[in-house]
């Protein structure tokens, strides 16, 4: 097998984009290429429910054991798993619209519905604290809806928190990946990909 491009990595047999967004929600949006409308992507990395689960583990949203259990559940309920993947892909497109187009009212409503559903499934539990006593913690059912629930709640935090003002889109050709730029100094999703291509094109233009 030939070497993968620098922006990709092989994870448990699945090719996935390396995290560059500085936020798991943005990295979720970056699991497809060429954000120019909702048409087919040149590259789609969430090609199955299993890929979505493995990606969730890769970015730290699921434990290794959690990844294994959800893959087992998906094998038993493949139709439900496919439906959950389709819902996650639709949420990804709607959320991208919300973060890049302030006039996307329809997409905002769709994102809000997914967040509301995830919030309704969340439970507050008392878990043992370090030392004595207990502390409160949020818990979500570990079923096939868990990956989307986690992303929806994190998206709510991003949309309502201070990081929202620092979301930027990569201007690279046919890219559009999103990332956080709190210092206002970052331009590219990655210097090794879009940044390097821009440097090569600029050099070629100067030498012509």
Coordinates of N, CA and C in Angstrom, one line a residue:
X1 N 0.8 -1.2 0.0 CA 0.0 0.0 0.0 C 0.9 1.3 0.0
X2 N 0.6 2.2 -0.9 CA 1.4 3.4 -0.9 C 1.2 4.2 0.3
X3 N 2.1 5.1 0.6 CA 2.1 6.0 1.7 C 0.9 6.9 1.6
X4 N 0.2 7.2 2.7 CA -0.9 8.1 2.7 C -0.4 9.6 2.7
X5 N -1.2 10.5 2.2 CA -0.9 11.9 2.2 C -0.7 12.3 3.7
X6 N 0.0 13.4 3.9 CA 0.3 13.8 5.3 C -0.9 14.2 6.1
X7 N -2.1 14.5 5.5 CA -3.2 14.9 6.2 C -4.1 13.7 6.6
X8 N -3.7 12.5 6.2 CA -4.5 11.3 6.5 C -3.8 10.3 7.4
X9 N -4.5 9.5 8.1 CA -3.9 8.4 8.9 C -4.8 7.2 8.9
X10 N -4.1 6.0 8.9 CA -4.8 4.8 9.0 C -5.1 4.4 10.4
X11 N -6.4 4.3 10.8 CA -6.8 4.1 12.2 C -7.7 2.8 12.2
X12 N -7.2 1.7 12.8 CA -8.0 0.5 12.9 C -8.5 0.1 11.5
X13 N -7.7 0.2 10.5 CA -8.0 -0.2 9.2 C -8.8 0.8 8.4
X14 N -9.1 1.9 9.0 CA -9.9 3.0 8.3 C -9.1 4.2 8.1
X15 N -9.1 4.7 6.9 CA -8.4 6.0 6.6 C -9.2 7.2 7.1
X16 N -8.5 8.0 7.9 CA -9.2 9.2 8.5 C -8.4 10.4 8.4
X17 N -9.0 11.6 8.3 CA -8.2 12.8 8.2 C -7.6 13.1 9.6
X18 N -6.4 13.6 9.7 CA -5.8 14.0 10.9 C -6.6 15.2 11.5
X19 N -6.7 15.3 12.8 CA -7.4 16.4 13.4 C -6.6 17.7 13.2
X20 N -7.2 18.7 12.7 CA -6.5 20.0 12.5 C -7.3 21.2 13.0
X21 N -8.6 20.9 13.4 CA -9.5 22.0 13.7 C -9.3 22.6 15.1
X22 N -8.6 21.9 16.0 CA -8.4 22.4 17.4 C -9.7 22.3 18.1
X23 N -10.7 21.5 17.6 CA -11.9 21.3 18.3 C -12.6 20.1 17.6
X24 N -13.1 19.1 18.4 CA -13.6 17.9 17.8 C -14.8 18.1 16.9
X25 N -15.6 19.1 17.2 CA -16.7 19.4 16.3 C -16.2 19.9 14.9
X26 N -15.2 20.7 14.9 CA -14.6 21.2 13.6 C -14.0 20.0 12.9
X27 N -13.3 19.1 13.7 CA -12.7 18.0 13.0 C -13.7 17.1 12.4
X28 N -14.9 17.0 13.1 CA -16.0 16.2 12.5 C -16.4 16.8 11.2
X29 N -16.5 18.1 11.1 CA -16.9 18.8 9.8 C -15.8 18.6 8.8
X30 N -14.6 18.3 9.2 CA -13.5 18.1 8.3 C -13.4 16.7 7.8
X31 N -14.4 15.8 8.1 CA -14.3 14.4 7.6 C -14.8 14.2 6.2
X32 N -14.9 15.3 5.5 CA -15.2 15.3 4.0 C -14.3 16.4 3.4
X33 N -14.2 16.3 2.1 CA -13.4 17.3 1.4 C -14.3 18.2 0.6
X34 N -13.8 19.3 0.2 CA -14.5 20.2 -0.7 C -15.8 20.6 -0.2
X35 N -15.8 21.5 0.7 CA -17.1 22.1 1.2 C -17.6 23.2 0.3
X36 N -18.2 22.8 -0.8 CA -18.8 23.7 -1.8 C -20.2 23.2 -2.1
X37 N -21.1 23.6 -1.2 CA -22.5 23.1 -1.3 C -22.6 21.7 -0.7
X38 N -23.7 21.1 -1.0 CA -24.0 19.8 -0.3 C -23.9 18.7 -1.3
X39 N -23.2 18.9 -2.5 CA -23.0 17.9 -3.4 C -22.1 16.8 -2.9
X40 N -21.9 15.8 -3.7 CA -20.9 14.7 -3.3 C -19.5 15.2 -3.1
X41 N -18.9 14.8 -2.0 CA -17.5 15.2 -1.8 C -16.5 14.4 -2.6
X42 N -15.4 15.0 -3.0 CA -14.4 14.3 -3.7 C -13.9 13.1 -2.8
X43 N -13.7 13.4 -1.5 CA -13.3 12.4 -0.5 C -14.3 12.5 0.7
X44 N -14.9 11.3 1.0 CA -15.7 11.2 2.1 C -15.1 10.1 3.0
X45 N -14.8 10.5 4.3 CA -14.1 9.5 5.1 C -15.1 8.8 6.1
X46 N -16.2 9.3 6.3 CA -17.2 8.6 7.1 C -18.1 7.7 6.2
X47 N -17.5 6.7 5.7 CA -18.2 5.9 4.7 C -19.0 4.7 5.3
X48 N -19.0 4.6 6.6 CA -19.8 3.6 7.3 C -20.0 4.0 8.7
X49 N -21.0 3.4 9.4 CA -21.2 3.7 10.8 C -19.9 3.3 11.6
X50 N -19.3 2.2 11.2 CA -18.1 1.8 11.9 C -17.0 2.9 11.8
X51 N -16.9 3.5 10.6 CA -15.9 4.6 10.4 C -16.2 5.7 11.4
X52 N -17.5 6.1 11.5 CA -17.9 7.1 12.4 C -17.5 6.8 13.9
X53 N -17.7 5.6 14.3 CA -17.4 5.2 15.6 C -15.8 5.2 15.8
X54 N -15.1 4.7 14.9 CA -13.6 4.6 15.0 C -13.1 6.1 15.0
X55 N -13.7 7.0 14.2 CA -13.3 8.4 14.2 C -13.5 9.0 15.6
X56 N -14.7 8.7 16.2 CA -15.0 9.2 17.5 C -14.0 8.7 18.5
X57 N -13.5 7.5 18.4 CA -12.5 7.0 19.3 C -11.1 7.7 19.0
X58 N -10.9 7.9 17.8 CA -9.6 8.6 17.3 C -9.5 10.0 17.9
X59 N -10.5 10.7 18.0 CA -10.5 12.1 18.5 C -10.8 12.2 20.0
X60 N -10.9 11.0 20.7 CA -11.0 11.0 22.1 C -12.5 11.1 22.7
X61 N -13.5 10.9 21.8 CA -14.9 11.0 22.3 C -15.4 9.7 22.8
X62 N -14.7 8.6 22.4 CA -15.1 7.3 22.9 C -13.9 6.5 23.3
X63 N -14.0 5.7 24.3 CA -12.9 4.8 24.8 C -12.8 3.7 23.8
X64 N -11.7 3.0 23.8 CA -11.5 1.8 23.0 C -12.6 0.8 23.2
X65 N -12.9 0.6 24.5 CA -14.0 -0.4 24.8 C -15.3 0.1 24.2
X66 N -15.6 1.4 24.3 CA -16.8 1.9 23.8 C -16.9 1.8 22.3
X67 N -15.8 2.0 21.6 CA -15.8 1.8 20.1 C -16.1 0.3 19.8
X68 N -15.5 -0.6 20.5 CA -15.8 -2.0 20.3 C -17.2 -2.4 20.5
X69 N -17.8 -1.9 21.6 CA -19.2 -2.2 21.9 C -20.2 -1.6 20.9
X70 N -19.9 -0.4 20.4 CA -20.8 0.1 19.4 C -20.7 -0.6 18.0
X71 N -19.5 -1.0 17.7 CA -19.3 -1.7 16.4 C -20.0 -3.1 16.5
X72 N -20.0 -3.7 17.7 CA -20.8 -4.9 17.9 C -22.3 -4.6 17.7
X73 N -22.8 -3.6 18.3 CA -24.2 -3.2 18.2 C -24.5 -3.0 16.7
X74 N -23.7 -2.3 16.0 CA -23.9 -2.0 14.6 C -24.0 -3.3 13.8
X75 N -23.2 -4.3 14.1 CA -23.3 -5.5 13.4 C -24.6 -6.2 13.6
X76 N -25.2 -6.1 14.8 CA -26.5 -6.7 15.1 C -27.6 -5.9 14.4
X77 N -27.5 -4.6 14.4 CA -28.5 -3.7 13.8 C -28.0 -2.9 12.7
X78 N -27.7 -3.5 11.6 CA -27.1 -2.7 10.5 C -28.0 -1.6 9.9
X79 N -29.3 -1.9 9.8 CA -30.2 -0.9 9.3 C -30.2 0.4 10.2
X80 N -30.3 0.1 11.5 CA -30.3 1.2 12.4 C -29.0 2.0 12.4
X81 N -27.9 1.2 12.2 CA -26.6 1.9 12.2 C -26.5 2.8 10.9
X82 N -27.0 2.3 9.8 CA -27.0 3.1 8.6 C -27.8 4.3 8.7
X83 N -28.9 4.2 9.4 CA -29.8 5.4 9.7 C -29.1 6.4 10.5
X84 N -28.4 5.9 11.5 CA -27.6 6.8 12.4 C -26.5 7.5 11.7
X85 N -25.8 6.8 10.8 CA -24.8 7.5 10.0 C -25.4 8.6 9.1
X86 N -26.5 8.3 8.5 CA -27.1 9.3 7.6 C -27.5 10.5 8.4
X87 N -28.0 10.3 9.6 CA -28.4 11.4 10.5 C -27.1 12.3 10.8
X88 N -26.0 11.6 11.1 CA -24.8 12.3 11.4 C -24.3 13.1 10.2
X89 N -24.4 12.5 9.0 CA -23.9 13.2 7.8 C -24.8 14.4 7.6
X90 N -26.1 14.3 7.8 CA -27.0 15.4 7.6 C -26.7 16.5 8.6
X91 N -26.5 16.1 9.8 CA -26.1 17.1 10.9 C -24.8 17.8 10.5
X92 N -23.9 17.1 10.0 CA -22.6 17.7 9.6 C -22.8 18.8 8.6
X93 N -23.6 18.5 7.6 CA -23.9 19.5 6.6 C -24.6 20.8 7.1
X94 N -25.6 20.5 7.9 CA -26.4 21.6 8.5 C -25.5 22.5 9.4
X95 N -24.7 21.8 10.2 CA -23.8 22.5 11.2 C -22.7 23.4 10.4
X96 N -22.2 22.8 9.3 CA -21.3 23.6 8.5 C -21.9 24.8 8.0
X97 N -23.2 24.7 7.5 CA -23.9 25.9 7.0 C -24.0 26.9 8.1
X98 N -24.4 26.5 9.3 CA -24.6 27.4 10.4 C -23.3 28.2 10.8
X99 N -22.2 27.5 10.7 CA -20.9 28.1 11.1 C -20.3 28.9 10.0
X100 N -20.8 28.8 8.8 CA -20.2 29.5 7.7 C -21.1 30.5 7.0
X101 N -22.4 30.4 7.4 CA -23.4 31.3 6.7 C -24.4 31.7 7.8
X102 N -24.4 33.0 8.2 CA -25.2 33.5 9.2 C -26.7 33.5 8.8
X103 N -27.0 33.4 7.5 CA -28.4 33.5 7.0 C -29.0 32.1 6.9
X104 N -28.3 31.0 7.3 CA -28.8 29.7 7.1 C -29.8 29.3 8.2
X105 N -31.0 29.9 8.2 CA -32.0 29.7 9.2 C -32.5 28.3 9.2
X106 N -32.7 27.7 8.1 CA -33.2 26.4 8.0 C -32.2 25.4 8.6
X107 N -31.0 25.6 8.3 CA -29.9 24.7 8.9 C -29.8 24.9 10.4
X108 N -30.0 26.1 10.8 CA -29.9 26.4 12.3 C -31.1 25.6 13.0
X109 N -32.2 25.6 12.4 CA -33.4 24.9 13.0 C -33.1 23.4 13.1
X110 N -32.5 22.9 12.0 CA -32.2 21.5 11.9 C -31.2 21.1 13.0
X111 N -30.1 21.9 13.1 CA -29.1 21.7 14.1 C -29.7 21.7 15.5
X112 N -30.6 22.7 15.8 CA -31.2 22.9 17.1 C -32.0 21.7 17.4
X113 N -32.7 21.1 16.5 CA -33.5 19.9 16.7 C -32.7 18.7 17.2
X114 N -31.5 18.5 16.5 CA -30.6 17.4 16.9 C -30.1 17.7 18.3
X115 N -29.7 18.9 18.6 CA -29.2 19.3 19.9 C -30.2 19.0 21.0
X116 N -31.5 19.5 20.7 CA -32.5 19.3 21.7 C -32.8 17.8 22.0
X117 N -32.7 17.0 20.9 CA -32.9 15.5 21.1 C -31.8 14.9 21.9
X118 N -30.6 15.3 21.7 CA -29.4 14.8 22.5 C -29.5 15.3 23.9
X119 N -29.9 16.5 24.1 CA -30.1 17.1 25.5 C -31.1 16.3 26.3
X120 N -32.2 15.9 25.6 CA -33.3 15.1 26.3 C -32.8 13.7 26.7
X121 N -31.8 13.2 26.0 CA -31.3 11.9 26.3 C -30.2 11.9 27.4
X122 N -29.8 13.1 27.7 CA -28.7 13.2 28.7 C -29.3 13.1 30.1
X123 N -28.5 12.4 31.0 CA -28.9 12.2 32.4 C -27.8 12.7 33.3
X124 N -28.2 13.2 34.4 CA -27.2 13.7 35.4 C -27.1 12.6 36.5
X125 N -25.9 12.1 36.6 CA -25.6 11.0 37.5 C -24.6 11.4 38.6
X126 N -24.7 10.7 39.8 CA -23.8 10.9 40.9 C -22.7 9.8 40.7
X127 N -21.4 10.2 40.5 CA -20.4 9.3 40.4 C -19.3 9.5 41.5
X128 N -18.6 8.4 41.9 CA -17.7 8.6 43.0 C -16.6 9.6 42.6
X129 N -16.3 10.4 43.6 CA -15.2 11.4 43.4 C -13.9 10.9 43.9
X130 N -12.8 11.6 43.5 CA -11.5 11.2 44.1 C -11.6 11.5 45.6
X131 N -11.2 10.5 46.4 CA -11.3 10.6 47.8 C -12.7 10.2 48.3
X132 N -13.4 11.1 49.0 CA -14.7 10.7 49.5 C -15.9 11.4 48.8
X133 N -17.1 10.9 48.9 CA -18.2 11.5 48.4 C -18.4 11.3 46.9
X134 N -19.3 12.1 46.3 CA -19.7 12.0 44.9 C -19.6 13.3 44.2
X135 N -19.6 13.2 42.9 CA -19.7 14.4 42.1 C -20.7 14.2 41.0
X136 N -21.2 15.3 40.4 CA -22.3 15.1 39.4 C -21.6 15.0 38.0
X137 N -22.1 14.2 37.1 CA -21.6 14.1 35.8 C -22.7 13.7 34.8
X138 N -22.6 14.2 33.6 CA -23.6 13.9 32.6 C -23.3 12.6 32.0
X139 N -24.3 11.9 31.6 CA -24.2 10.5 31.0 C -25.2 10.4 29.9
X140 N -24.7 9.7 28.8 CA -25.6 9.5 27.7 C -25.7 7.9 27.5
X141 N -26.8 7.5 27.0 CA -27.0 6.0 26.7 C -25.9 5.5 25.7
X142 N -25.3 4.4 26.0 CA -24.3 3.9 25.1 C -25.0 3.0 24.0
X143 N -25.7 3.6 23.1 CA -26.4 2.9 22.0 C -25.9 3.6 20.7
X144 N -26.5 3.2 19.6 CA -26.0 3.6 18.3 C -26.2 5.1 18.1
X145 N -27.0 5.8 18.9 CA -27.1 7.2 18.8 C -26.0 8.0 19.5
X146 N -25.1 7.3 20.3 CA -24.2 8.0 21.1 C -23.2 8.9 20.3
X147 N -22.6 8.5 19.2 CA -21.7 9.4 18.6 C -22.3 10.8 18.2
X148 N -23.5 10.7 17.6 CA -24.2 11.9 17.2 C -24.6 12.8 18.4
X149 N -25.1 12.1 19.5 CA -25.4 12.8 20.7 C -24.2 13.6 21.2
X150 N -23.1 13.0 21.3 CA -21.9 13.6 21.8 C -21.5 14.8 21.0
X151 N -21.6 14.7 19.7 CA -21.2 15.8 18.8 C -22.2 16.9 18.8
X152 N -23.5 16.6 19.0 CA -24.5 17.6 19.1 C -24.3 18.5 20.3
X153 N -24.1 17.8 21.5 CA -23.9 18.6 22.7 C -22.6 19.4 22.6
X154 N -21.5 18.9 22.0 CA -20.3 19.7 21.9 C -20.6 20.8 20.9
X155 N -21.4 20.6 19.9 CA -21.7 21.7 18.9 C -22.5 22.8 19.6
X156 N -23.3 22.4 20.6 CA -24.1 23.4 21.3 C -23.1 24.3 22.1
X157 N -22.1 23.7 22.7 CA -21.1 24.4 23.5 C -20.3 25.4 22.6
X158 N -20.0 24.9 21.4 CA -19.2 25.7 20.5 C -20.0 26.9 20.0
X159 N -21.3 26.6 19.6 CA -22.1 27.7 19.1 C -22.4 28.8 20.1
X160 N -22.5 28.4 21.4 CA -22.9 29.4 22.4 C -21.7 29.9 23.2
X161 N -20.5 29.4 22.9 CA -19.3 29.8 23.7 C -18.4 30.8 23.0
X162 N -17.4 31.2 23.6 CA -16.5 32.2 23.0 C -15.7 31.7 21.8
X163 N -15.5 30.4 21.7 CA -14.8 29.9 20.5 C -15.5 30.1 19.2
X164 N -16.8 30.4 19.3 CA -17.6 30.6 18.0 C -17.0 31.7 17.2
X165 N -16.5 32.7 17.8 CA -16.0 33.9 17.1 C -14.7 33.7 16.5
X166 N -14.1 32.5 16.8 CA -12.7 32.2 16.2 C -12.7 31.1 15.2
X167 N -13.9 30.7 14.7 CA -13.9 29.7 13.7 C -13.6 30.3 12.3
X168 N -12.6 29.7 11.7 CA -12.2 30.2 10.3 C -12.3 29.0 9.3
X169 N -12.5 29.4 8.1 CA -12.5 28.4 7.0 C -11.2 28.5 6.2
X170 N -10.6 27.4 5.8 CA -9.4 27.4 5.0 C -9.7 27.9 3.6
X171 N -8.9 28.8 3.1 CA -9.1 29.4 1.8 C -8.5 28.5 0.7
X172 N -7.9 27.4 1.0 CA -7.3 26.6 0.0 C -8.2 26.1 -1.1
X173 N -7.7 25.9 -2.3 CA -8.5 25.5 -3.4 C -9.3 24.2 -3.0
X174 N -10.6 24.3 -3.2 CA -11.5 23.1 -3.0 C -11.3 22.5 -1.6
X175 N -11.1 23.4 -0.6 CA -10.9 22.9 0.8 C -12.1 23.3 1.6
X176 N -12.0 24.4 2.3 CA -13.1 24.8 3.2 C -13.1 24.2 4.6
X177 N -12.1 23.4 4.9 CA -12.0 22.9 6.3 C -12.0 24.0 7.3
X178 N -12.6 23.7 8.5 CA -12.7 24.7 9.5 C -11.7 24.5 10.6
X179 N -11.3 25.6 11.3 CA -10.4 25.5 12.4 C -10.6 26.7 13.3
X180 N -10.1 26.6 14.6 CA -10.1 27.7 15.5 C -8.8 28.5 15.3
X181 N -9.0 29.8 15.3 CA -7.9 30.8 15.2 C -8.0 31.9 16.2
X182 N -7.9 31.5 17.5 CA -8.1 32.5 18.6 C -7.1 33.7 18.5
X183 N -5.9 33.5 17.9 CA -4.9 34.6 17.9 C -5.0 35.4 16.6
X184 N -5.8 34.9 15.7 CA -5.9 35.6 14.4 C -4.6 35.5 13.5
X185 N -3.8 34.5 13.7 CA -2.6 34.4 12.9 C -2.6 33.1 12.0
X186 N -3.6 32.4 12.1 CA -3.6 31.1 11.3 C -4.5 31.3 10.0
X187 N -3.9 30.8 8.9 CA -4.6 31.0 7.6 C -5.1 29.7 7.0
X188 N -4.3 28.6 7.2 CA -4.5 27.4 6.5 C -5.0 26.3 7.5
X189 N -5.7 25.3 6.9 CA -6.0 24.2 7.8 C -4.7 23.4 8.2
X190 N -3.8 23.4 7.3 CA -2.5 22.8 7.5 C -1.5 23.4 6.6
X191 N -0.3 23.7 7.1 CA 0.8 24.2 6.3 C 1.3 23.2 5.4
X192 N 1.2 21.9 5.8 CA 1.8 20.8 5.0 C 0.9 20.5 3.8
X193 N -0.3 20.9 3.8 CA -1.2 20.6 2.6 C -1.6 21.9 1.9
X194 N -2.6 22.6 2.3 CA -3.1 23.8 1.6 C -2.1 24.9 1.7
X195 N -1.4 25.1 2.8 CA -0.4 26.1 2.9 C 0.8 25.9 2.0
X196 N 1.2 24.6 1.9 CA 2.3 24.3 1.0 C 1.9 24.4 -0.5
X197 N 0.7 24.0 -0.8 CA 0.3 24.2 -2.2 C 0.2 25.6 -2.6
X198 N -0.2 26.5 -1.7 CA -0.3 27.9 -2.0 C 1.1 28.5 -2.2
X199 N 2.1 28.0 -1.4 CA 3.5 28.5 -1.5 C 4.1 28.1 -2.9
X200 N 3.7 26.8 -3.3 CA 4.3 26.3 -4.6 C 3.7 27.1 -5.7
X201 N 2.4 27.4 -5.6 CA 1.7 28.2 -6.7 C 2.3 29.6 -6.8
X202 N 2.5 30.2 -5.6 CA 3.0 31.6 -5.5 C 4.5 31.6 -6.1
X203 N 5.3 30.6 -5.8 CA 6.6 30.5 -6.3 C 6.6 30.4 -7.8
X204 N 5.7 29.5 -8.3 CA 5.6 29.3 -9.8 C 5.2 30.6 -10.5
X205 N 4.3 31.3 -9.9 CA 3.8 32.6 -10.5 C 5.0 33.6 -10.5
X206 N 5.8 33.6 -9.5 CA 6.9 34.6 -9.5 C 8.0 34.3 -10.5
X207 N 8.2 33.0 -10.8 CA 9.3 32.6 -11.7 C 8.8 32.5 -13.2
X208 N 7.5 32.7 -13.4 CA 7.0 32.7 -14.8 C 7.4 33.9 -15.5

